[in-house]
mmCIF file of C-alpha atoms and ligand atoms in Angstrom:
data_model
loop_
_atom_site.group_PDB
_atom_site.id
_atom_site.type_symbol
_atom_site.label_atom_id
_atom_site.label_comp_id
_atom_site.label_asym_id
_atom_site.label_seq_id
_atom_site.Cartn_x
_atom_site.Cartn_y
_atom_site.Cartn_z
ATOM 1 C CA MET A 1 0.000 0.000 0.000
ATOM 2 C CA GLY A 2 2.853 2.409 0.744
ATOM 3 C CA GLN A 3 2.942 5.102 3.413
ATOM 4 C CA PHE A 4 0.972 8.227 2.720
ATOM 5 C CA LEU A 5 2.648 11.515 3.723
ATOM 6 C CA SER A 6 0.664 14.722 3.563
ATOM 7 C CA ASN A 7 2.752 16.533 6.175
ATOM 8 C CA CYS A 8 5.731 17.140 3.915
ATOM 9 C CA SER A 9 8.061 18.927 6.332
ATOM 10 C CA ILE A 10 11.832 19.048 5.794
ATOM 11 C CA ASP A 11 12.073 16.093 8.184
ATOM 12 C CA SER A 12 9.678 13.967 6.201
ATOM 13 C CA LEU A 13 11.393 14.905 2.921
ATOM 14 C CA ASN A 14 14.671 13.732 4.491
ATOM 15 C CA VAL A 15 12.989 10.473 5.440
ATOM 16 C CA ALA A 16 11.591 10.084 1.917
ATOM 17 C CA ALA A 17 15.034 10.769 0.400
ATOM 18 C CA GLN A 18 16.512 8.046 2.622
ATOM 19 C CA VAL A 19 13.722 5.681 1.558
ATOM 20 C CA LEU A 20 14.814 6.265 -2.053
ATOM 21 C CA LYS A 21 18.476 5.752 -1.164
ATOM 22 C CA ASP A 22 17.534 2.450 0.514
ATOM 23 C CA GLY A 23 16.026 1.258 -2.768
ATOM 24 C CA SER A 24 12.308 1.826 -2.183
ATOM 25 C CA LEU A 25 9.948 3.929 -4.309
ATOM 26 C CA VAL A 26 8.581 7.408 -3.540
ATOM 27 C CA ALA A 27 5.675 8.840 -5.520
ATOM 28 C CA PHE A 28 5.863 12.624 -5.488
ATOM 29 C CA PRO A 29 4.018 15.634 -6.893
ATOM 30 C CA THR A 30 5.375 17.711 -9.752
ATOM 31 C CA GLU A 31 3.765 20.665 -11.490
ATOM 32 C CA THR A 32 2.888 18.452 -14.487
ATOM 33 C CA VAL A 33 1.697 15.140 -13.034
ATOM 34 C CA TYR A 34 2.730 12.909 -10.113
ATOM 35 C CA GLY A 35 5.869 10.836 -10.642
ATOM 36 C CA LEU A 36 6.813 7.386 -9.309
ATOM 37 C CA GLY A 37 10.414 7.856 -8.230
ATOM 38 C CA ALA A 38 13.376 5.552 -7.709
ATOM 39 C CA ASP A 39 17.110 6.135 -7.253
ATOM 40 C CA ALA A 40 18.246 6.503 -10.885
ATOM 41 C CA ASN A 41 21.497 4.668 -10.055
ATOM 42 C CA ASN A 42 19.818 1.651 -8.468
ATOM 43 C CA GLU A 43 18.923 -0.974 -11.050
ATOM 44 C CA LEU A 44 16.766 -3.052 -8.698
ATOM 45 C CA ALA A 45 14.795 -0.023 -7.529
ATOM 46 C CA VAL A 46 14.256 1.087 -11.139
ATOM 47 C CA ALA A 47 13.099 -2.442 -12.020
ATOM 48 C CA ARG A 48 10.375 -2.090 -9.379
ATOM 49 C CA ILE A 49 9.037 1.005 -11.190
ATOM 50 C CA TYR A 50 8.365 -1.171 -14.244
ATOM 51 C CA GLU A 51 6.739 -3.814 -12.053
ATOM 52 C CA VAL A 52 4.476 -1.351 -10.274
ATOM 53 C CA LYS A 53 3.504 0.394 -13.522
ATOM 54 C CA GLY A 54 3.173 -2.799 -15.556
ATOM 55 C CA ARG A 55 5.295 -1.056 -18.192
ATOM 56 C CA PRO A 56 7.502 -2.765 -20.806
ATOM 57 C CA ALA A 57 11.103 -2.749 -19.581
ATOM 58 C CA ASP A 58 12.639 -1.073 -22.642
ATOM 59 C CA HIS A 59 10.837 2.234 -22.211
ATOM 60 C CA PRO A 60 13.251 4.960 -21.068
ATOM 61 C CA LEU A 61 12.697 6.989 -17.888
ATOM 62 C CA ILE A 62 13.162 10.689 -17.216
ATOM 63 C CA VAL A 63 15.852 11.505 -14.627
ATOM 64 C CA HIS A 64 14.786 14.342 -12.322
ATOM 65 C CA ILE A 65 17.426 16.599 -10.749
ATOM 66 C CA ALA A 66 17.230 19.605 -8.419
ATOM 67 C CA ASP A 67 19.532 22.019 -10.199
ATOM 68 C CA ILE A 68 21.394 22.617 -13.471
ATOM 69 C CA LYS A 69 24.657 21.965 -11.604
ATOM 70 C CA TYR A 70 23.698 18.265 -11.442
ATOM 71 C CA LEU A 71 23.112 18.067 -15.199
ATOM 72 C CA GLU A 72 26.657 17.495 -16.461
ATOM 73 C CA GLN A 73 27.144 14.217 -14.608
ATOM 74 C CA TRP A 74 24.270 12.692 -16.615
ATOM 75 C CA ILE A 75 25.199 13.870 -20.106
ATOM 76 C CA SER A 76 28.175 13.785 -22.443
ATOM 77 C CA GLU A 77 27.388 16.749 -24.699
ATOM 78 C CA ILE A 78 24.924 19.587 -24.866
ATOM 79 C CA PRO A 79 24.210 21.994 -27.724
ATOM 80 C CA GLU A 80 24.116 25.724 -27.006
ATOM 81 C CA TYR A 81 20.372 25.899 -27.693
ATOM 82 C CA ALA A 82 19.718 23.270 -25.003
ATOM 83 C CA ILE A 83 21.638 25.336 -22.469
ATOM 84 C CA GLU A 84 19.452 28.295 -23.404
ATOM 85 C CA LEU A 85 16.317 26.176 -22.973
ATOM 86 C CA ALA A 86 17.495 24.908 -19.597
ATOM 87 C CA ARG A 87 18.213 28.459 -18.399
ATOM 88 C CA ALA A 88 14.880 29.743 -19.685
ATOM 89 C CA PHE A 89 12.471 26.993 -18.599
ATOM 90 C CA TRP A 90 13.957 25.039 -15.682
ATOM 91 C CA PRO A 91 12.616 24.421 -13.144
ATOM 92 C CA GLY A 92 9.585 23.751 -15.307
ATOM 93 C CA PRO A 93 7.441 21.434 -17.443
ATOM 94 C CA MET A 94 10.199 20.560 -19.920
ATOM 95 C CA THR A 95 12.302 17.420 -20.458
ATOM 96 C CA LEU A 96 15.471 17.595 -22.543
ATOM 97 C CA ILE A 97 16.732 14.523 -24.387
ATOM 98 C CA LEU A 98 20.533 14.688 -24.481
ATOM 99 C CA LYS A 99 23.482 12.428 -25.260
ATOM 100 C CA ARG A 100 24.044 10.382 -22.112
ATOM 101 C CA SER A 101 27.130 9.987 -19.934
ATOM 102 C CA ALA A 102 28.241 6.662 -18.428
ATOM 103 C CA MET A 103 26.102 7.556 -15.379
ATOM 104 C CA ALA A 104 22.913 7.024 -17.396
ATOM 105 C CA LYS A 105 22.768 3.252 -17.617
ATOM 106 C CA ASP A 106 20.803 1.146 -20.092
ATOM 107 C CA PHE A 107 18.158 0.444 -17.423
ATOM 108 C CA ILE A 108 17.326 4.183 -17.447
ATOM 109 C CA THR A 109 17.641 4.910 -21.157
ATOM 110 C CA GLY A 110 16.089 1.739 -22.562
ATOM 111 C CA ASN A 111 19.460 0.956 -24.197
ATOM 112 C CA GLN A 112 19.495 4.245 -26.118
ATOM 113 C CA ASP A 113 22.521 6.565 -26.115
ATOM 114 C CA THR A 114 20.381 9.450 -24.895
ATOM 115 C CA VAL A 115 18.882 10.379 -21.536
ATOM 116 C CA GLY A 116 15.860 12.490 -20.625
ATOM 117 C CA ILE A 117 16.434 15.085 -17.877
ATOM 118 C CA ARG A 118 14.011 17.406 -16.079
ATOM 119 C CA ILE A 119 14.053 19.878 -13.193
ATOM 120 C CA PRO A 120 10.439 20.003 -11.960
ATOM 121 C CA ASN A 121 8.912 23.234 -10.688
ATOM 122 C CA ASN A 122 7.302 22.042 -7.490
ATOM 123 C CA SER A 123 8.584 22.833 -4.013
ATOM 124 C CA LEU A 124 8.036 19.322 -2.628
ATOM 125 C CA ALA A 125 9.707 17.712 -5.633
ATOM 126 C CA LEU A 126 12.654 20.111 -5.403
ATOM 127 C CA GLY A 127 12.873 19.615 -1.626
ATOM 128 C CA LEU A 128 12.927 15.842 -2.091
ATOM 129 C CA LEU A 129 15.532 16.103 -4.855
ATOM 130 C CA GLU A 130 17.763 18.416 -2.765
ATOM 131 C CA ALA A 131 17.497 16.081 0.238
ATOM 132 C CA PHE A 132 18.350 13.152 -2.071
ATOM 133 C CA HIS A 133 21.393 14.959 -3.545
ATOM 134 C CA LYS A 134 22.569 15.753 0.036
ATOM 135 C CA ILE A 135 22.818 12.064 0.888
ATOM 136 C CA GLY A 136 24.725 11.289 -2.305
ATOM 137 C CA GLY A 137 21.885 10.680 -4.764
ATOM 138 C CA ALA A 138 22.498 11.775 -8.367
ATOM 139 C CA GLY A 139 18.932 11.860 -9.659
ATOM 140 C CA ILE A 140 15.458 10.401 -9.303
ATOM 141 C CA ALA A 141 14.096 8.351 -12.205
ATOM 142 C CA ALA A 142 10.357 8.893 -12.425
ATOM 143 C CA PRO A 143 7.665 8.103 -14.952
ATOM 144 C CA SER A 144 4.116 9.288 -14.379
ATOM 145 C CA ALA A 145 2.691 7.366 -11.403
ATOM 146 C CA ASN A 146 -0.041 5.524 -13.322
ATOM 147 C CA ARG A 147 -0.417 1.975 -14.564
ATOM 148 C CA PHE A 148 0.868 1.608 -18.119
ATOM 149 C CA GLY A 149 -1.443 3.137 -20.737
ATOM 150 C CA GLN A 150 -3.748 4.864 -18.270
ATOM 151 C CA VAL A 151 -4.372 8.471 -17.396
ATOM 152 C CA SER A 152 -1.562 10.185 -15.435
ATOM 153 C CA PRO A 153 -2.379 11.075 -11.803
ATOM 154 C CA THR A 154 -2.586 14.763 -10.874
ATOM 155 C CA THR A 155 -3.433 14.189 -7.201
ATOM 156 C CA ALA A 156 -2.069 11.889 -4.484
ATOM 157 C CA ALA A 157 -5.473 10.180 -4.268
ATOM 158 C CA ALA A 158 -5.238 9.341 -7.970
ATOM 159 C CA VAL A 159 -1.754 7.897 -7.343
ATOM 160 C CA SER A 160 -3.045 5.482 -4.723
ATOM 161 C CA GLU A 161 -6.017 4.601 -6.907
ATOM 162 C CA GLU A 162 -3.616 3.758 -9.763
ATOM 163 C CA ILE A 163 -0.746 1.978 -8.039
ATOM 164 C CA GLY A 164 -1.595 1.738 -4.310
ATOM 165 C CA ASP A 165 -2.186 -2.014 -4.612
ATOM 166 C CA TYR A 166 1.256 -2.534 -6.133
ATOM 167 C CA LEU A 167 3.325 -0.502 -3.645
ATOM 168 C CA ALA A 168 5.188 -2.113 -0.739
ATOM 169 C CA GLU A 169 5.032 -1.129 2.957
ATOM 170 C CA THR A 170 8.367 0.640 2.614
ATOM 171 C CA ASP A 171 7.310 2.807 -0.361
ATOM 172 C CA PHE A 172 6.041 6.377 0.119
ATOM 173 C CA VAL A 173 3.452 8.606 -1.509
ATOM 174 C CA LEU A 174 3.983 12.351 -0.932
ATOM 175 C CA ASP A 175 0.800 14.416 -1.078
ATOM 176 C CA GLY A 176 1.346 17.876 -2.566
ATOM 177 C CA GLY A 177 -2.190 18.649 -3.670
ATOM 178 C CA GLN A 178 -3.217 19.058 -7.281
ATOM 179 C CA SER A 179 -0.600 19.419 -10.044
ATOM 180 C CA GLU A 180 -0.867 22.958 -11.463
ATOM 181 C CA VAL A 181 -0.209 22.158 -15.133
ATOM 182 C CA GLY A 182 -1.977 18.802 -15.319
ATOM 183 C CA LEU A 183 -0.308 17.523 -18.520
ATOM 184 C CA GLU A 184 3.065 15.806 -18.835
ATOM 185 C CA SER A 185 6.156 17.855 -19.681
ATOM 186 C CA THR A 186 7.146 18.938 -23.187
ATOM 187 C CA ILE A 187 9.843 16.535 -24.380
ATOM 188 C CA ILE A 188 12.469 18.161 -26.598
ATOM 189 C CA ASP A 189 15.021 16.169 -28.543
ATOM 190 C CA CYS A 190 18.307 18.057 -28.212
ATOM 191 C CA THR A 191 20.551 15.582 -30.026
ATOM 192 C CA SER A 192 20.419 17.249 -33.452
ATOM 193 C CA VAL A 193 21.477 20.625 -34.811
ATOM 194 C CA ALA A 194 18.030 22.012 -33.989
ATOM 195 C CA PRO A 195 15.512 21.145 -31.272
ATOM 196 C CA SER A 196 12.430 19.085 -32.075
ATOM 197 C CA ILE A 197 9.381 18.309 -29.983
ATOM 198 C CA LEU A 198 8.732 14.644 -29.210
ATOM 199 C CA ARG A 199 5.787 15.309 -26.875
ATOM 200 C CA PRO A 200 3.986 18.676 -26.759
ATOM 201 C CA GLY A 201 3.322 20.264 -23.367
ATOM 202 C CA ALA A 202 3.131 23.581 -21.546
ATOM 203 C CA ILE A 203 6.457 24.738 -22.995
ATOM 204 C CA THR A 204 5.234 25.415 -26.524
ATOM 205 C CA ASP A 205 6.936 25.511 -29.912
ATOM 206 C CA LEU A 206 6.716 29.323 -29.944
ATOM 207 C CA MET A 207 8.374 29.559 -26.519
ATOM 208 C CA ILE A 208 11.164 27.275 -27.726
ATOM 209 C CA GLU A 209 11.601 29.241 -30.957
ATOM 210 C CA ASP A 210 11.646 32.489 -29.043
ATOM 211 C CA VAL A 211 14.519 31.330 -26.813
ATOM 212 C CA THR A 212 16.573 29.337 -29.322
ATOM 213 C CA LYS A 213 15.788 31.222 -32.574
ATOM 214 C CA PHE A 214 15.448 27.825 -34.253
ATOM 215 C CA LYS A 215 12.385 26.793 -36.193
ATOM 216 C CA VAL A 216 11.054 23.876 -34.157
ATOM 217 C CA SER A 217 9.857 20.732 -35.846
ATOM 218 C CA GLU A 218 7.522 18.201 -34.304
ATOM 219 C CA ASN A 219 8.627 14.616 -34.387
ATOM 220 C CA ILE A 220 5.798 13.155 -32.435
ATOM 221 C CA ASP A 221 5.256 9.570 -33.519
ATOM 222 C CA LYS A 222 8.177 9.847 -35.916
ATOM 223 C CA ASP A 223 11.855 9.183 -35.585
ATOM 224 C CA LEU A 224 14.725 11.404 -36.458
ATOM 225 C CA SER A 225 17.559 9.249 -37.590
ATOM 226 C CA GLY A 226 16.007 6.048 -38.762
ATOM 227 C CA LEU A 227 16.428 4.785 -35.222
ATOM 228 C CA GLU A 228 13.222 4.379 -33.371
ATOM 229 C CA ILE A 229 12.917 6.847 -30.513
ATOM 230 C CA ARG A 230 10.864 5.250 -27.837
ATOM 231 C CA VAL A 231 8.531 7.820 -26.375
ATOM 232 C CA SER A 232 6.062 5.469 -24.767
ATOM 233 C CA GLY A 233 3.455 8.196 -24.675
ATOM 234 C CA SER A 234 3.581 8.068 -28.436
ATOM 235 C CA LEU A 235 2.189 4.553 -28.437
ATOM 236 C CA GLU A 236 -1.378 4.723 -29.563
ATOM 237 C CA ASN A 237 -3.314 3.335 -26.620
ATOM 238 C CA HIS A 238 -2.291 5.876 -24.037
ATOM 239 C CA TYR A 239 -3.811 8.414 -21.680
ATOM 240 C CA ALA A 240 -7.057 6.457 -21.785
ATOM 241 C CA PRO A 241 -9.715 6.178 -19.071
ATOM 242 C CA LYS A 242 -11.919 3.079 -18.859
ATOM 243 C CA ALA A 243 -14.753 4.958 -20.524
ATOM 244 C CA LYS A 244 -14.741 5.310 -24.294
ATOM 245 C CA VAL A 245 -13.630 8.808 -25.285
ATOM 246 C CA ILE A 246 -15.358 10.468 -28.264
ATOM 247 C CA LEU A 247 -14.092 13.816 -29.548
ATOM 248 C CA ASP A 248 -15.967 16.786 -30.994
ATOM 249 C CA GLN A 249 -19.381 15.199 -31.374
ATOM 250 C CA ILE A 250 -22.700 16.114 -29.788
ATOM 251 C CA PRO A 251 -22.923 14.137 -26.537
ATOM 252 C CA ILE A 252 -25.771 11.713 -26.027
ATOM 253 C CA ALA A 253 -27.847 11.539 -22.822
ATOM 254 C CA GLY A 254 -26.307 9.525 -20.001
ATOM 255 C CA SER A 255 -22.729 10.116 -21.129
ATOM 256 C CA GLY A 256 -20.079 12.377 -19.651
ATOM 257 C CA PHE A 257 -19.081 15.704 -21.172
ATOM 258 C CA ILE A 258 -15.954 17.853 -20.912
ATOM 259 C CA ALA A 259 -15.784 21.190 -22.718
ATOM 260 C CA LEU A 260 -14.904 24.830 -22.150
ATOM 261 C CA GLU A 261 -17.355 26.721 -19.949
ATOM 262 C CA ASN A 262 -19.009 28.611 -22.818
ATOM 263 C CA ILE A 263 -20.253 25.379 -24.411
ATOM 264 C CA PRO A 264 -23.634 24.418 -22.900
ATOM 265 C CA THR A 265 -24.491 20.947 -21.565
ATOM 266 C CA PRO A 266 -27.180 19.140 -23.595
ATOM 267 C CA THR A 267 -30.108 17.735 -21.598
ATOM 268 C CA GLY A 268 -29.401 14.490 -19.776
ATOM 269 C CA VAL A 269 -25.656 14.742 -20.235
ATOM 270 C CA ILE A 270 -23.349 14.598 -17.198
ATOM 271 C CA ARG A 271 -21.009 17.589 -17.220
ATOM 272 C CA LEU A 272 -17.657 16.430 -15.825
ATOM 273 C CA ALA A 273 -15.800 19.724 -16.286
ATOM 274 C CA ALA A 274 -16.428 23.235 -17.596
ATOM 275 C CA PRO A 275 -12.989 24.887 -17.525
ATOM 276 C CA LYS A 276 -12.828 28.652 -18.118
ATOM 277 C CA SER A 277 -9.519 28.629 -19.980
ATOM 278 C CA VAL A 278 -7.202 26.301 -21.878
ATOM 279 C CA GLU A 279 -4.889 26.292 -18.825
ATOM 280 C CA GLU A 280 -7.734 25.144 -16.597
ATOM 281 C CA PHE A 281 -8.726 22.586 -19.254
ATOM 282 C CA ALA A 282 -5.253 21.033 -19.027
ATOM 283 C CA ARG A 283 -5.281 21.146 -15.217
ATOM 284 C CA VAL A 284 -8.623 19.384 -14.737
ATOM 285 C CA LEU A 285 -8.698 17.074 -17.784
ATOM 286 C CA TYR A 286 -7.269 13.896 -16.243
ATOM 287 C CA GLU A 287 -9.199 14.281 -12.980
ATOM 288 C CA SER A 288 -12.451 14.740 -14.863
ATOM 289 C CA MET A 289 -11.808 11.629 -16.973
ATOM 290 C CA ARG A 290 -11.208 9.779 -13.686
ATOM 291 C CA GLU A 291 -14.466 11.183 -12.352
ATOM 292 C CA GLY A 292 -16.221 9.731 -15.401
ATOM 293 C CA ASP A 293 -14.763 6.329 -14.511
ATOM 294 C CA HIS A 294 -15.818 6.718 -10.856
ATOM 295 C CA GLN A 295 -19.356 7.319 -12.102
ATOM 296 C CA ASN A 296 -19.024 4.205 -14.277
ATOM 297 C CA LEU A 297 -19.855 6.116 -17.432
ATOM 298 C CA ALA A 298 -19.555 4.098 -20.627
ATOM 299 C CA THR A 299 -18.709 7.130 -22.755
ATOM 300 C CA ILE A 300 -17.137 10.550 -22.249
ATOM 301 C CA PHE A 301 -17.615 13.159 -24.958
ATOM 302 C CA ILE A 302 -14.938 15.835 -25.107
ATOM 303 C CA GLU A 303 -15.019 19.052 -27.112
ATOM 304 C CA GLN A 304 -11.370 19.825 -27.851
ATOM 305 C CA PRO A 305 -10.059 23.356 -27.296
ATOM 306 C CA MET A 306 -8.903 25.011 -30.512
ATOM 307 C CA GLY A 307 -5.831 27.094 -31.152
ATOM 308 C CA GLU A 308 -2.099 26.899 -30.554
ATOM 309 C CA GLY A 309 0.045 26.625 -27.423
ATOM 310 C CA LEU A 310 -1.194 24.405 -24.609
ATOM 311 C CA ALA A 311 -4.247 23.448 -26.696
ATOM 312 C CA VAL A 312 -1.904 21.498 -28.990
ATOM 313 C CA ALA A 313 -0.770 19.374 -26.029
ATOM 314 C CA ILE A 314 -4.362 18.819 -24.891
ATOM 315 C CA ARG A 315 -5.392 17.662 -28.374
ATOM 316 C CA ASP A 316 -2.322 15.400 -28.567
ATOM 317 C CA ARG A 317 -3.348 13.563 -25.388
ATOM 318 C CA LEU A 318 -7.037 13.513 -26.314
ATOM 319 C CA SER A 319 -6.444 11.983 -29.733
ATOM 320 C CA ARG A 320 -4.592 9.169 -27.974
ATOM 321 C CA SER A 321 -7.300 8.778 -25.306
ATOM 322 C CA ALA A 322 -9.890 8.493 -28.051
ATOM 323 C CA ARG A 323 -8.066 5.523 -29.587
ATOM 324 C CA GLY A 324 -8.932 3.684 -26.369
ATOM 325 C CA ARG A 325 -7.149 0.973 -24.480
HETATM 326 O O1 LIG B 401 5.867 15.600 -16.829
HETATM 327 C C1 LIG B 401 6.537 14.569 -16.934
HETATM 328 O O2 LIG B 401 7.376 14.408 -17.829
HETATM 329 C C2 LIG B 401 6.260 13.448 -15.920
HETATM 330 C C3 LIG B 401 6.738 13.921 -14.546
HETATM 331 C C4 LIG B 401 6.636 12.840 -13.493
HETATM 332 O O3 LIG B 401 8.046 14.413 -14.645
HETATM 333 N N1 LIG B 401 6.926 12.237 -16.306
HETATM 334 C C5 LIG B 401 6.522 11.505 -17.349
HETATM 335 O O4 LIG B 401 7.244 10.332 -17.498
HETATM 336 O O5 LIG B 401 5.592 11.823 -18.081
HETATM 337 P P1 LIG B 401 6.759 9.137 -18.431
HETATM 338 O O6 LIG B 401 7.748 8.059 -18.258
HETATM 339 O O7 LIG B 401 5.341 8.797 -18.124
HETATM 340 O O8 LIG B 401 6.883 9.732 -19.857
HETATM 341 C C6 LIG B 401 8.170 10.121 -20.275
HETATM 342 C C7 LIG B 401 8.347 9.872 -21.723
HETATM 343 C C8 LIG B 401 8.208 8.414 -22.060
HETATM 344 O O9 LIG B 401 7.290 8.298 -23.132
HETATM 345 C C9 LIG B 401 9.601 7.998 -22.469
HETATM 346 O O10 LIG B 401 9.576 7.027 -23.482
HETATM 347 C C10 LIG B 401 10.193 9.318 -22.942
HETATM 348 O O11 LIG B 401 9.655 10.261 -22.077
HETATM 349 N N2 LIG B 401 11.652 9.306 -22.809
HETATM 350 C C11 LIG B 401 12.387 9.227 -21.702
HETATM 351 N N3 LIG B 401 13.699 9.169 -21.990
HETATM 352 C C12 LIG B 401 13.796 9.241 -23.327
HETATM 353 C C13 LIG B 401 14.868 9.212 -24.251
HETATM 354 N N4 LIG B 401 16.135 9.095 -23.847
HETATM 355 N N5 LIG B 401 14.585 9.295 -25.568
HETATM 356 C C14 LIG B 401 13.323 9.401 -25.998
HETATM 357 N N6 LIG B 401 12.252 9.423 -25.168
HETATM 358 C C15 LIG B 401 12.483 9.340 -23.861
HETATM 359 MG MG1 LIG B 402 3.422 8.386 -18.536
#
């Protein structure tokens, strides 16, 4: 079941860091979604992540660090534009894919010669990471804390709903309230002459172009070099609730409905969320899909937000949800 910690004082963060060092798992909040963390240097601990998630073992994990000063030990080279991105958007909802150092073992990278790194913008996550660095930890490997293929958790309650049954007595879940962004980080491939987006998120193509002056390409679902880049989120059956998700159609009575506030609810339809902005849409999306499952709804209709920026990331996840499990 794991121990649930909602009083996340410095003392309890120190305890949680030690739990990681001892090889157990700690689920923790980030501004994007909750992560399921393990010591990124401990192969056995990392293997338990795959067990708990039910995820194929060759999918690479993001290494989370507390500060840019811990970056160089994980990587072997970094282009100038990636340094600019790191300075501009870390801590924040952005993961950089970089050429790995010897520190980033195959069990982290899924046998690729690259490693994904992120500095999350959440005080509990940063506190945990700092405490972990203090006792000699180099980084925390953490995928989203959901079972493979399902919707990422944005609250501690959703974490225990997803993986509580698979955690051991010695594992921890840190409760930091609701994740502010609500969608997983933007993943940027920084191994070529110019950056490209592997997974859209709150750091948008325009923001990246603004900082780097490069035209950003999207390589979602594609690969760059003929080698397959394994972004597991780019598998089709992802981000899916139990209910069937149908996009941009008029909802039928008895089904769930998620749409921006200005779109009215047809008679007999169960409104699961009416966000006022695209930001709020992203923040509440996964929780409202979960709510649909709690209400045992067979179908959830979702009207996708239009436009650029964060709406692109929302539509990316929704198109995958709609393909089902
Ligand atoms: O917002 C986030 O990124 C959250 C929080 C916890 O940080 N984490 C997250 O992790 O979404 P995960 O494992 O659910 O999704 C990370 C994605 C996976 O699809 C993985 O395949 C991809 O990042 N990834 C990790 N390392 C990679 C690498 N070296 N090359 C290509 N893709 C990589
Ligand atoms: Mg995930």
